[in-house]
């Protein structure tokens, strides 16, 4: 298996794991403050990754050089997760997942600005198709809502988080100085934890942790292990092997995975209009991943 193929496999796993956080997150978003929840989530993810880093040889002194890199990356991803859960208070999971699929367009822009990564004609066409499909889902397959640009508050909030997420991908390649993916992830998570604790100490203290329902703890466990720690490693692993736009192309699978999660959790299947948009988004993935000849 080539390095590029390993990167693709990592992002396939990433898309499936991240989808679960939309389905579960929507069930608990209104039950706990997003900053307090994200702080605990980052702390647990840091613990899991830290154990893995120690088992794999630990952290070298050179890994801690230019610590500002970790603060920048941690701040971006902390912003993303907080805005995601804030958005899920009102945005339906499939609609939020569709917003997430706009990140390849954003990542391509950041990839060009930071790394001068250029788009081919096929890539540009795929991004356009994917964005159109995403907008169709976001506006619930309603042309009138699209023309009015009747965007929900939750979707708008989450879109701001997706901008931070898209910037993160090319920055991994730009700022990584040879650190292993797990080590770079560990530094990013530690920095993100510190930022969230400092910014949300009041919310953390005000949260009655003992009174929180079980779904919050289930979501915390899942997102800490799979949607934070594992996805961090997978994204950074892939970002070192693939162009930023192709890394983020796998977000196009997220709405389809979310629909499967929703069905599995007993929430039913969305309407036909939404399904059409999801299929268009999936078609964009095929175009975006196909090699140019």
mmCIF file of N, CA and C in Angstrom, residues 21 23-34 36-38 40-41 44 85 207-225:
data_model
loop_
_atom_site.group_PDB
_atom_site.id
_atom_site.type_symbol
_atom_site.label_atom_id
_atom_site.label_comp_id
_atom_site.label_asym_id
_atom_site.label_seq_id
_atom_site.Cartn_x
_atom_site.Cartn_y
_atom_site.Cartn_z
ATOM 1 N N UNK A 21 -20.254 11.826 15.918
ATOM 2 C CA UNK A 21 -20.334 12.974 16.824
ATOM 3 C C UNK A 21 -21.492 13.892 16.469
ATOM 4 N N UNK A 23 -24.479 12.783 15.177
ATOM 5 C CA UNK A 23 -25.690 12.094 15.621
ATOM 6 C C UNK A 23 -25.833 12.136 17.145
ATOM 7 N N UNK A 24 -24.743 11.833 17.846
ATOM 8 C CA UNK A 24 -24.783 11.847 19.307
ATOM 9 C C UNK A 24 -24.808 13.272 19.851
ATOM 10 N N UNK A 25 -24.035 14.160 19.209
ATOM 11 C CA UNK A 25 -23.959 15.536 19.686
ATOM 12 C C UNK A 25 -25.297 16.248 19.664
ATOM 13 N N UNK A 26 -26.100 15.983 18.637
ATOM 14 C CA UNK A 26 -27.413 16.622 18.555
ATOM 15 C C UNK A 26 -28.328 16.184 19.691
ATOM 16 N N UNK A 27 -28.076 14.996 20.238
ATOM 17 C CA UNK A 27 -28.916 14.464 21.317
ATOM 18 C C UNK A 27 -28.582 15.084 22.668
ATOM 19 N N UNK A 28 -27.367 15.688 22.791
ATOM 20 C CA UNK A 28 -26.985 16.223 24.096
ATOM 21 C C UNK A 28 -26.562 17.692 24.058
ATOM 22 N N UNK A 29 -26.622 18.322 22.883
ATOM 23 C CA UNK A 29 -26.091 19.678 22.745
ATOM 24 C C UNK A 29 -26.761 20.681 23.682
ATOM 25 N N UNK A 30 -28.040 20.474 23.981
ATOM 26 C CA UNK A 30 -28.769 21.411 24.841
ATOM 27 C C UNK A 30 -28.717 21.030 26.313
ATOM 28 N N UNK A 31 -27.941 20.018 26.634
ATOM 29 C CA UNK A 31 -27.905 19.522 28.015
ATOM 30 C C UNK A 31 -26.676 19.959 28.791
ATOM 31 N N UNK A 32 -25.667 20.527 28.111
ATOM 32 C CA UNK A 32 -24.431 20.921 28.783
ATOM 33 C C UNK A 32 -23.788 22.051 27.995
ATOM 34 N N UNK A 33 -23.069 22.930 28.686
ATOM 35 C CA UNK A 33 -22.383 24.038 28.021
ATOM 36 C C UNK A 33 -21.309 23.496 27.081
ATOM 37 N N UNK A 34 -21.262 23.985 25.823
ATOM 38 C CA UNK A 34 -20.315 23.436 24.856
ATOM 39 C C UNK A 34 -18.852 23.668 25.213
ATOM 40 N N UNK A 36 -17.583 23.932 28.372
ATOM 41 C CA UNK A 36 -17.268 23.020 29.482
ATOM 42 C C UNK A 36 -17.132 21.592 28.974
ATOM 43 N N UNK A 37 -18.055 21.185 28.117
ATOM 44 C CA UNK A 37 -18.006 19.834 27.557
ATOM 45 C C UNK A 37 -16.734 19.625 26.740
ATOM 46 N N UNK A 38 -16.392 20.597 25.904
ATOM 47 C CA UNK A 38 -15.213 20.470 25.039
ATOM 48 C C UNK A 38 -13.927 20.456 25.861
ATOM 49 N N UNK A 40 -13.482 19.188 28.884
ATOM 50 C CA UNK A 40 -13.324 17.839 29.432
ATOM 51 C C UNK A 40 -12.991 16.849 28.326
ATOM 52 N N UNK A 41 -13.608 17.030 27.175
ATOM 53 C CA UNK A 41 -13.347 16.158 26.025
ATOM 54 C C UNK A 41 -11.886 16.244 25.593
ATOM 55 N N UNK A 44 -9.577 14.523 28.234
ATOM 56 C CA UNK A 44 -9.585 13.065 28.133
ATOM 57 C C UNK A 44 -8.843 12.597 26.883
ATOM 58 N N UNK A 85 -20.805 22.130 18.638
ATOM 59 C CA UNK A 85 -21.847 21.773 19.603
ATOM 60 C C UNK A 85 -22.811 22.923 19.841
ATOM 61 N N UNK A 207 -21.168 24.017 35.933
ATOM 62 C CA UNK A 207 -21.832 22.804 35.437
ATOM 63 C C UNK A 207 -22.012 21.794 36.573
ATOM 64 N N UNK A 208 -23.232 21.300 36.730
ATOM 65 C CA UNK A 208 -23.515 20.262 37.731
ATOM 66 C C UNK A 208 -23.240 18.912 37.077
ATOM 67 N N UNK A 209 -21.986 18.505 37.090
ATOM 68 C CA UNK A 209 -21.558 17.311 36.378
ATOM 69 C C UNK A 209 -22.282 16.053 36.845
ATOM 70 N N UNK A 210 -22.563 15.959 38.132
ATOM 71 C CA UNK A 210 -23.199 14.754 38.676
ATOM 72 C C UNK A 210 -24.641 14.596 38.200
ATOM 73 N N UNK A 211 -25.273 15.704 37.803
ATOM 74 C CA UNK A 211 -26.688 15.659 37.401
ATOM 75 C C UNK A 211 -26.874 15.467 35.900
ATOM 76 N N UNK A 212 -25.797 15.410 35.144
ATOM 77 C CA UNK A 212 -25.922 15.285 33.697
ATOM 78 C C UNK A 212 -26.464 13.908 33.317
ATOM 79 N N UNK A 213 -27.352 13.850 32.316
ATOM 80 C CA UNK A 213 -27.916 12.560 31.896
ATOM 81 C C UNK A 213 -26.875 11.677 31.214
ATOM 82 N N UNK A 214 -27.215 10.396 31.075
ATOM 83 C CA UNK A 214 -26.268 9.404 30.550
ATOM 84 C C UNK A 214 -25.794 9.726 29.142
ATOM 85 N N UNK A 215 -26.681 10.310 28.294
ATOM 86 C CA UNK A 215 -26.298 10.566 26.907
ATOM 87 C C UNK A 215 -25.102 11.516 26.833
ATOM 88 N N UNK A 216 -24.980 12.424 27.783
ATOM 89 C CA UNK A 216 -23.831 13.336 27.788
ATOM 90 C C UNK A 216 -22.540 12.558 27.992
ATOM 91 N N UNK A 217 -22.556 11.598 28.913
ATOM 92 C CA UNK A 217 -21.353 10.820 29.206
ATOM 93 C C UNK A 217 -21.031 9.847 28.077
ATOM 94 N N UNK A 218 -22.069 9.295 27.460
ATOM 95 C CA UNK A 218 -21.844 8.422 26.299
ATOM 96 C C UNK A 218 -21.191 9.220 25.169
ATOM 97 N N UNK A 219 -21.726 10.419 24.911
ATOM 98 C CA UNK A 219 -21.174 11.277 23.866
ATOM 99 C C UNK A 219 -19.752 11.709 24.205
ATOM 100 N N UNK A 220 -19.518 12.012 25.478
ATOM 101 C CA UNK A 220 -18.176 12.405 25.916
ATOM 102 C C UNK A 220 -17.178 11.285 25.667
ATOM 103 N N UNK A 221 -17.549 10.065 26.032
ATOM 104 C CA UNK A 221 -16.647 8.927 25.833
ATOM 105 C C UNK A 221 -16.372 8.705 24.350
ATOM 106 N N UNK A 222 -17.427 8.741 23.547
ATOM 107 C CA UNK A 222 -17.253 8.499 22.105
ATOM 108 C C UNK A 222 -16.413 9.595 21.464
ATOM 109 N N UNK A 223 -16.762 10.856 21.736
ATOM 110 C CA UNK A 223 -16.064 11.950 21.068
ATOM 111 C C UNK A 223 -14.622 12.093 21.553
ATOM 112 N N UNK A 224 -14.362 11.758 22.807
ATOM 113 C CA UNK A 224 -12.995 11.865 23.321
ATOM 114 C C UNK A 224 -12.074 10.856 22.657
ATOM 115 N N UNK A 225 -12.574 9.620 22.522
ATOM 116 C CA UNK A 225 -11.722 8.550 21.986
ATOM 117 C C UNK A 225 -11.716 8.561 20.464
#
